[in-house]
PDB file of C-alpha atoms in Angstrom:
ATOM      1  CA  ASP N  28     -57.403  42.754   7.350  1.00 91.00           C
ATOM      2  CA  MET N  29     -58.342  44.219  10.934  1.00 94.00           C
ATOM      3  CA  ILE N  30     -57.770  40.855  12.622  1.00 93.00           C
ATOM      4  CA  THR N  31     -53.960  41.135  10.429  1.00 95.00           C
ATOM      5  CA  LEU N  32     -53.507  44.094  11.982  1.00 96.00           C
ATOM      6  CA  ASN N  33     -54.746  43.282  15.209  1.00 96.00           C
ATOM      7  CA  ASP N  34     -52.181  40.562  15.006  1.00 96.00           C
ATOM      8  CA  LEU N  35     -49.263  42.407  14.001  1.00 97.00           C
ATOM      9  CA  VAL N  36     -50.223  44.803  16.844  1.00 97.00           C
ATOM     10  CA  LEU N  37     -50.117  42.253  19.561  1.00 96.00           C
ATOM     11  CA  SER N  38     -46.378  40.512  18.008  1.00 97.00           C
ATOM     12  CA  GLY N  39     -45.386  44.410  18.714  1.00 96.00           C
ATOM     13  CA  ILE N  40     -45.487  46.077  15.487  1.00 95.00           C
ATOM     14  CA  ASP N  41     -46.879  49.981  16.640  1.00 89.00           C
ATOM     15  CA  PHE N  42     -46.987  50.847  13.331  1.00 96.00           C
ATOM     16  CA  SER N  43     -45.778  54.734  14.352  1.00 96.00           C
ATOM     17  CA  ASN N  44     -45.529  56.557  11.473  1.00 94.00           C
ATOM     18  CA  THR N  45     -47.280  54.729   9.165  1.00 97.00           C
ATOM     19  CA  TYR N  46     -50.743  55.373   7.430  1.00 98.00           C
ATOM     20  CA  PHE N  47     -53.905  53.039   6.712  1.00 98.00           C
ATOM     21  CA  LYS N  48     -56.688  54.127   4.477  1.00 98.00           C
ATOM     22  CA  VAL N  49     -59.700  52.146   3.705  1.00 97.00           C
ATOM     23  CA  ARG N  50     -60.447  50.956   0.234  1.00 96.00           C
ATOM     24  CA  GLU N  51     -62.615  53.773  -1.485  1.00 95.00           C
ATOM     25  CA  LYS N  52     -65.978  53.284  -1.458  1.00 94.00           C
ATOM     26  CA  ALA N  53     -65.860  51.000   1.294  1.00 95.00           C
ATOM     27  CA  VAL N  54     -69.098  51.256   3.417  1.00 96.00           C
ATOM     28  CA  GLU N  55     -69.192  48.852   5.851  1.00 97.00           C
ATOM     29  CA  PHE N  56     -67.257  46.370   7.420  1.00 96.00           C
ATOM     30  CA  ASN N  57     -69.431  43.635   9.370  1.00 96.00           C
ATOM     31  CA  MET N  58     -66.810  42.891  12.596  1.00 95.00           C
ATOM     32  CA  THR N  59     -69.783  40.316  14.205  1.00 94.00           C
ATOM     33  CA  LEU N  60     -69.320  37.187  12.122  1.00 89.00           C
ATOM     34  CA  SER N  61     -68.568  34.411  14.547  1.00 84.00           C
ATOM     35  CA  TYR N  62     -65.646  33.561  12.419  1.00 87.00           C
ATOM     36  CA  LEU N  63     -63.513  36.247  12.174  1.00 89.00           C
ATOM     37  CA  ASP N  64     -63.567  36.259  16.449  1.00 91.00           C
ATOM     38  CA  PHE N  65     -62.648  40.205  16.038  1.00 94.00           C
ATOM     39  CA  LYS N  66     -61.547  41.778  19.967  1.00 95.00           C
ATOM     40  CA  GLY N  67     -60.524  44.825  18.512  1.00 97.00           C
ATOM     41  CA  ILE N  68     -57.067  46.379  17.703  1.00 98.00           C
ATOM     42  CA  GLY N  69     -53.510  46.530  20.837  1.00 98.00           C
ATOM     43  CA  ASN N  70     -53.354  46.021  24.387  1.00 98.00           C
ATOM     44  CA  GLU N  71     -51.687  48.335  27.234  1.00 97.00           C
ATOM     45  CA  LEU N  72     -48.763  46.326  26.417  1.00 98.00           C
ATOM     46  CA  TYR N  73     -48.976  46.542  22.566  1.00 98.00           C
ATOM     47  CA  PRO N  74     -50.906  50.228  21.601  1.00 98.00           C
ATOM     48  CA  PHE N  75     -51.526  50.814  18.481  1.00 98.00           C
ATOM     49  CA  ASN N  76     -49.309  54.261  17.112  1.00 98.00           C
ATOM     50  CA  GLY N  77     -50.360  54.124  13.535  1.00 98.00           C
ATOM     51  CA  ILE N  78     -52.926  56.660  11.587  1.00 98.00           C
ATOM     52  CA  PHE N  79     -56.422  54.882  10.499  1.00 98.00           C
ATOM     53  CA  ASP N  80     -58.428  56.395   7.955  1.00 98.00           C
ATOM     54  CA  GLY N  81     -61.102  54.680   8.309  1.00 98.00           C
ATOM     55  CA  ASN N  82     -62.923  56.512   4.618  1.00 98.00           C
ATOM     56  CA  GLY N  83     -66.432  56.789   6.086  1.00 98.00           C
ATOM     57  CA  ALA N  84     -66.930  53.265   6.541  1.00 98.00           C
ATOM     58  CA  ASN N  85     -68.923  51.741   9.359  1.00 98.00           C
ATOM     59  CA  PHE N  86     -67.235  49.147  11.308  1.00 98.00           C
ATOM     60  CA  ASN N  87     -70.641  46.674  13.046  1.00 98.00           C
ATOM     61  CA  LEU N  88     -69.283  45.300  15.946  1.00 97.00           C
ATOM     62  CA  ASN N  89     -70.336  42.667  18.575  1.00 97.00           C
ATOM     63  CA  ILE N  90     -67.622  42.609  21.068  1.00 97.00           C
ATOM     64  CA  GLU N  91     -68.281  40.610  24.981  1.00 97.00           C
ATOM     65  CA  VAL N  92     -65.446  40.094  26.403  1.00 97.00           C
ATOM     66  CA  ASN N  93     -64.180  40.260  30.747  1.00 97.00           C
ATOM     67  CA  ASN N  94     -61.447  42.423  29.843  1.00 96.00           C
ATOM     68  CA  ASP N  95     -60.155  45.668  30.558  1.00 98.00           C
ATOM     69  CA  HIS N  96     -59.773  48.688  27.142  1.00 98.00           C
ATOM     70  CA  VAL N  97     -62.680  47.270  25.028  1.00 98.00           C
ATOM     71  CA  GLY N  98     -63.227  48.982  21.176  1.00 98.00           C
ATOM     72  CA  LEU N  99     -62.673  48.753  17.458  1.00 98.00           C
ATOM     73  CA  PHE N 100     -59.398  50.058  19.135  1.00 98.00           C
ATOM     74  CA  ASN N 101     -58.773  48.655  22.174  1.00 98.00           C
ATOM     75  CA  TYR N 102     -56.058  50.700  23.384  1.00 98.00           C
ATOM     76  CA  THR N 103     -53.971  53.657  21.015  1.00 98.00           C
ATOM     77  CA  GLY N 104     -50.583  55.532  21.864  1.00 98.00           C
ATOM     78  CA  PHE N 105     -49.787  58.812  21.890  1.00 98.00           C
ATOM     79  CA  GLU N 106     -48.847  58.867  18.148  1.00 97.00           C
ATOM     80  CA  SER N 107     -52.210  57.302  17.300  1.00 98.00           C
ATOM     81  CA  GLN N 108     -54.421  59.174  14.756  1.00 98.00           C
ATOM     82  CA  ILE N 109     -58.005  57.868  14.513  1.00 98.00           C
ATOM     83  CA  MET N 110     -60.406  59.547  12.097  1.00 98.00           C
ATOM     84  CA  ASN N 111     -63.058  59.691   9.109  1.00 98.00           C
ATOM     85  CA  LEU N 112     -65.039  56.281  10.835  1.00 98.00           C
ATOM     86  CA  SER N 113     -68.314  54.846  13.158  1.00 98.00           C
ATOM     87  CA  VAL N 114     -68.768  52.267  14.956  1.00 98.00           C
ATOM     88  CA  SER N 115     -72.292  50.427  15.409  1.00 98.00           C
ATOM     89  CA  GLY N 116     -73.415  47.205  17.246  1.00 98.00           C
ATOM     90  CA  LYS N 117     -72.538  46.312  20.929  1.00 98.00           C
ATOM     91  CA  ILE N 118     -69.071  46.578  22.618  1.00 98.00           C
ATOM     92  CA  LYS N 119     -69.217  45.046  26.312  1.00 98.00           C
ATOM     93  CA  GLY N 120     -66.359  44.695  28.754  1.00 98.00           C
ATOM     94  CA  GLN N 121     -65.002  45.896  31.938  1.00 98.00           C
ATOM     95  CA  ASN N 122     -62.617  48.870  32.162  1.00 98.00           C
ATOM     96  CA  HIS N 123     -62.007  52.086  29.746  1.00 98.00           C
ATOM     97  CA  VAL N 124     -64.918  50.428  26.972  1.00 98.00           C
ATOM     98  CA  GLY N 125     -65.738  52.476  24.323  1.00 98.00           C
ATOM     99  CA  SER N 126     -66.765  52.153  20.530  1.00 98.00           C
ATOM    100  CA  VAL N 127     -64.277  53.603  19.255  1.00 98.00           C
ATOM    101  CA  ILE N 128     -61.371  53.450  21.835  1.00 98.00           C
ATOM    102  CA  GLY N 129     -60.848  52.154  24.772  1.00 98.00           C
ATOM    103  CA  TYR N 130     -57.779  53.646  25.987  1.00 98.00           C
ATOM    104  CA  ASN N 131     -57.078  56.659  24.004  1.00 98.00           C
ATOM    105  CA  ASN N 132     -53.668  58.747  24.013  1.00 98.00           C
ATOM    106  CA  GLY N 133     -53.821  59.970  20.640  1.00 98.00           C
ATOM    107  CA  LEU N 134     -55.713  61.852  18.184  1.00 98.00           C
ATOM    108  CA  VAL N 135     -59.282  61.265  17.408  1.00 98.00           C
ATOM    109  CA  GLN N 136     -61.293  62.864  14.185  1.00 98.00           C
ATOM    110  CA  ASN N 137     -64.331  62.772  12.838  1.00 98.00           C
ATOM    111  CA  ILE N 138     -65.825  59.725  14.354  1.00 98.00           C
ATOM    112  CA  TYR N 139     -69.241  59.174  15.435  1.00 97.00           C
ATOM    113  CA  ALA N 140     -70.987  56.054  16.592  1.00 98.00           C
ATOM    114  CA  LYS N 141     -74.221  54.132  17.346  1.00 98.00           C
ATOM    115  CA  SER N 142     -74.095  51.794  19.317  1.00 98.00           C
ATOM    116  CA  GLU N 143     -74.460  50.118  22.447  1.00 98.00           C
ATOM    117  CA  VAL N 144     -71.452  49.907  25.416  1.00 98.00           C
ATOM    118  CA  TYR N 145     -71.438  48.195  28.568  1.00 98.00           C
ATOM    119  CA  GLY N 146     -69.065  47.876  31.494  1.00 97.00           C
ATOM    120  CA  ILE N 147     -68.080  49.019  34.772  1.00 97.00           C
ATOM    121  CA  ASN N 148     -65.769  52.231  35.063  1.00 97.00           C
ATOM    122  CA  ASN N 149     -64.968  54.571  32.390  1.00 98.00           C
ATOM    123  CA  ILE N 150     -67.275  53.877  30.173  1.00 98.00           C
ATOM    124  CA  GLY N 151     -68.551  56.214  27.203  1.00 98.00           C
ATOM    125  CA  GLY N 152     -69.886  56.747  23.647  1.00 98.00           C
ATOM    126  CA  LEU N 153     -66.763  57.188  21.895  1.00 98.00           C
ATOM    127  CA  ILE N 154     -63.959  56.889  24.091  1.00 98.00           C
ATOM    128  CA  GLY N 155     -63.603  55.246  27.527  1.00 98.00           C
ATOM    129  CA  PHE N 156     -60.830  56.345  29.131  1.00 98.00           C
ATOM    130  CA  ASN N 157     -59.509  59.849  26.583  1.00 98.00           C
ATOM    131  CA  ASN N 158     -55.830  60.970  27.235  1.00 98.00           C
ATOM    132  CA  GLY N 159     -55.605  62.443  24.043  1.00 98.00           C
ATOM    133  CA  GLU N 160     -57.593  64.411  21.848  1.00 98.00           C
ATOM    134  CA  LEU N 161     -60.762  64.186  20.093  1.00 98.00           C
ATOM    135  CA  ASN N 162     -62.143  66.819  17.773  1.00 98.00           C
ATOM    136  CA  LEU N 163     -65.508  66.206  15.875  1.00 98.00           C
ATOM    137  CA  GLY N 164     -67.543  63.401  16.123  1.00 97.00           C
ATOM    138  CA  TYR N 165     -71.039  62.439  17.860  1.00 97.00           C
ATOM    139  CA  ALA N 166     -72.522  59.278  19.616  1.00 98.00           C
ATOM    140  CA  ILE N 167     -76.640  58.191  19.684  1.00 97.00           C
ATOM    141  CA  SER N 168     -75.647  55.368  22.205  1.00 97.00           C
ATOM    142  CA  THR N 169     -77.005  53.541  24.673  1.00 98.00           C
ATOM    143  CA  VAL N 170     -74.078  53.531  27.711  1.00 98.00           C
ATOM    144  CA  ILE N 171     -74.015  51.594  31.022  1.00 97.00           C
ATOM    145  CA  GLY N 172     -71.829  51.494  33.758  1.00 97.00           C
ATOM    146  CA  SER N 173     -70.994  51.775  37.596  1.00 95.00           C
ATOM    147  CA  GLU N 174     -68.384  55.011  37.454  1.00 95.00           C
ATOM    148  CA  ASN N 175     -67.601  57.320  35.643  1.00 97.00           C
ATOM    149  CA  VAL N 176     -69.653  56.879  32.830  1.00 97.00           C
ATOM    150  CA  GLY N 177     -70.697  59.196  29.477  1.00 97.00           C
ATOM    151  CA  GLY N 178     -72.350  59.945  26.081  1.00 97.00           C
ATOM    152  CA  ILE N 179     -69.002  60.598  24.978  1.00 98.00           C
ATOM    153  CA  SER N 180     -65.972  59.496  27.394  1.00 98.00           C
ATOM    154  CA  GLY N 181     -66.664  57.726  30.462  1.00 97.00           C
ATOM    155  CA  LEU N 182     -63.213  59.369  31.595  1.00 97.00           C
ATOM    156  CA  ASN N 183     -61.842  62.803  30.064  1.00 97.00           C
ATOM    157  CA  GLU N 184     -58.252  63.727  31.233  1.00 97.00           C
ATOM    158  CA  ALA N 185     -57.315  65.709  27.832  1.00 96.00           C
ATOM    159  CA  GLN N 186     -59.149  67.536  25.306  1.00 96.00           C
ATOM    160  CA  ILE N 187     -62.502  67.484  23.670  1.00 97.00           C
ATOM    161  CA  TYR N 188     -63.906  69.802  21.151  1.00 97.00           C
ATOM    162  CA  ASN N 189     -67.032  69.950  18.739  1.00 98.00           C
ATOM    163  CA  VAL N 190     -68.293  66.857  19.365  1.00 97.00           C
ATOM    164  CA  TYR N 191     -71.953  65.738  21.036  1.00 96.00           C
ATOM    165  CA  SER N 192     -73.791  63.204  22.565  1.00 96.00           C
ATOM    166  CA  ASN N 193     -77.538  62.019  22.434  1.00 96.00           C
ATOM    167  CA  SER N 194     -77.329  59.441  23.901  1.00 96.00           C
ATOM    168  CA  LYS N 195     -78.997  57.441  26.942  1.00 97.00           C
ATOM    169  CA  VAL N 196     -76.475  56.881  30.187  1.00 97.00           C
ATOM    170  CA  TYR N 197     -76.697  54.607  32.872  1.00 95.00           C
ATOM    171  CA  GLY N 198     -74.069  54.966  35.750  1.00 92.00           C
ATOM    172  CA  ASP N 199     -74.248  53.066  39.233  1.00 79.00           C
ATOM    173  CA  LEU N 200     -76.175  50.425  38.056  1.00 62.00           C
ATOM    174  CA  ASN N 201     -73.785  48.053  40.914  1.00 61.00           C
ATOM    175  CA  LEU N 202     -72.555  46.082  37.642  1.00 53.00           C
TER     176      LEU N 202
END
């Protein structure tokens, strides 16, 4: 379903005012299986603008790409809402890389990550570049980048409330 959602978003459907909720009692989704080839949802040209309720599920990722905007959601639009989920695993990209969202313009709430995040610029344990609102979250991650590296967000230009990080953060490593 996550692959299909991304395919639909990349076809130009932004899902404004559309609500998605993960099924009841779902605990974890293993997105690391090689046949899935999951690379995150949305991009700068076609951002995800819907409402995604993870219903408490964890998304286990293994994304290694040479792209900008990398995460469970690569790029979210101004109308997006991402909530009630966690991310684990390894996420590696170039710029704007985060466990949950690479580049955020929307509302994000009640999320957490236990992951490894790697990139160059704007690398965060939860969100690589935050231009939206983040409320209620935490990261227990390893975050490695060159510039603008943080346990919560690599670069924040908006609002962050009620979050904490207990992450190992390494910056300016000439990656």
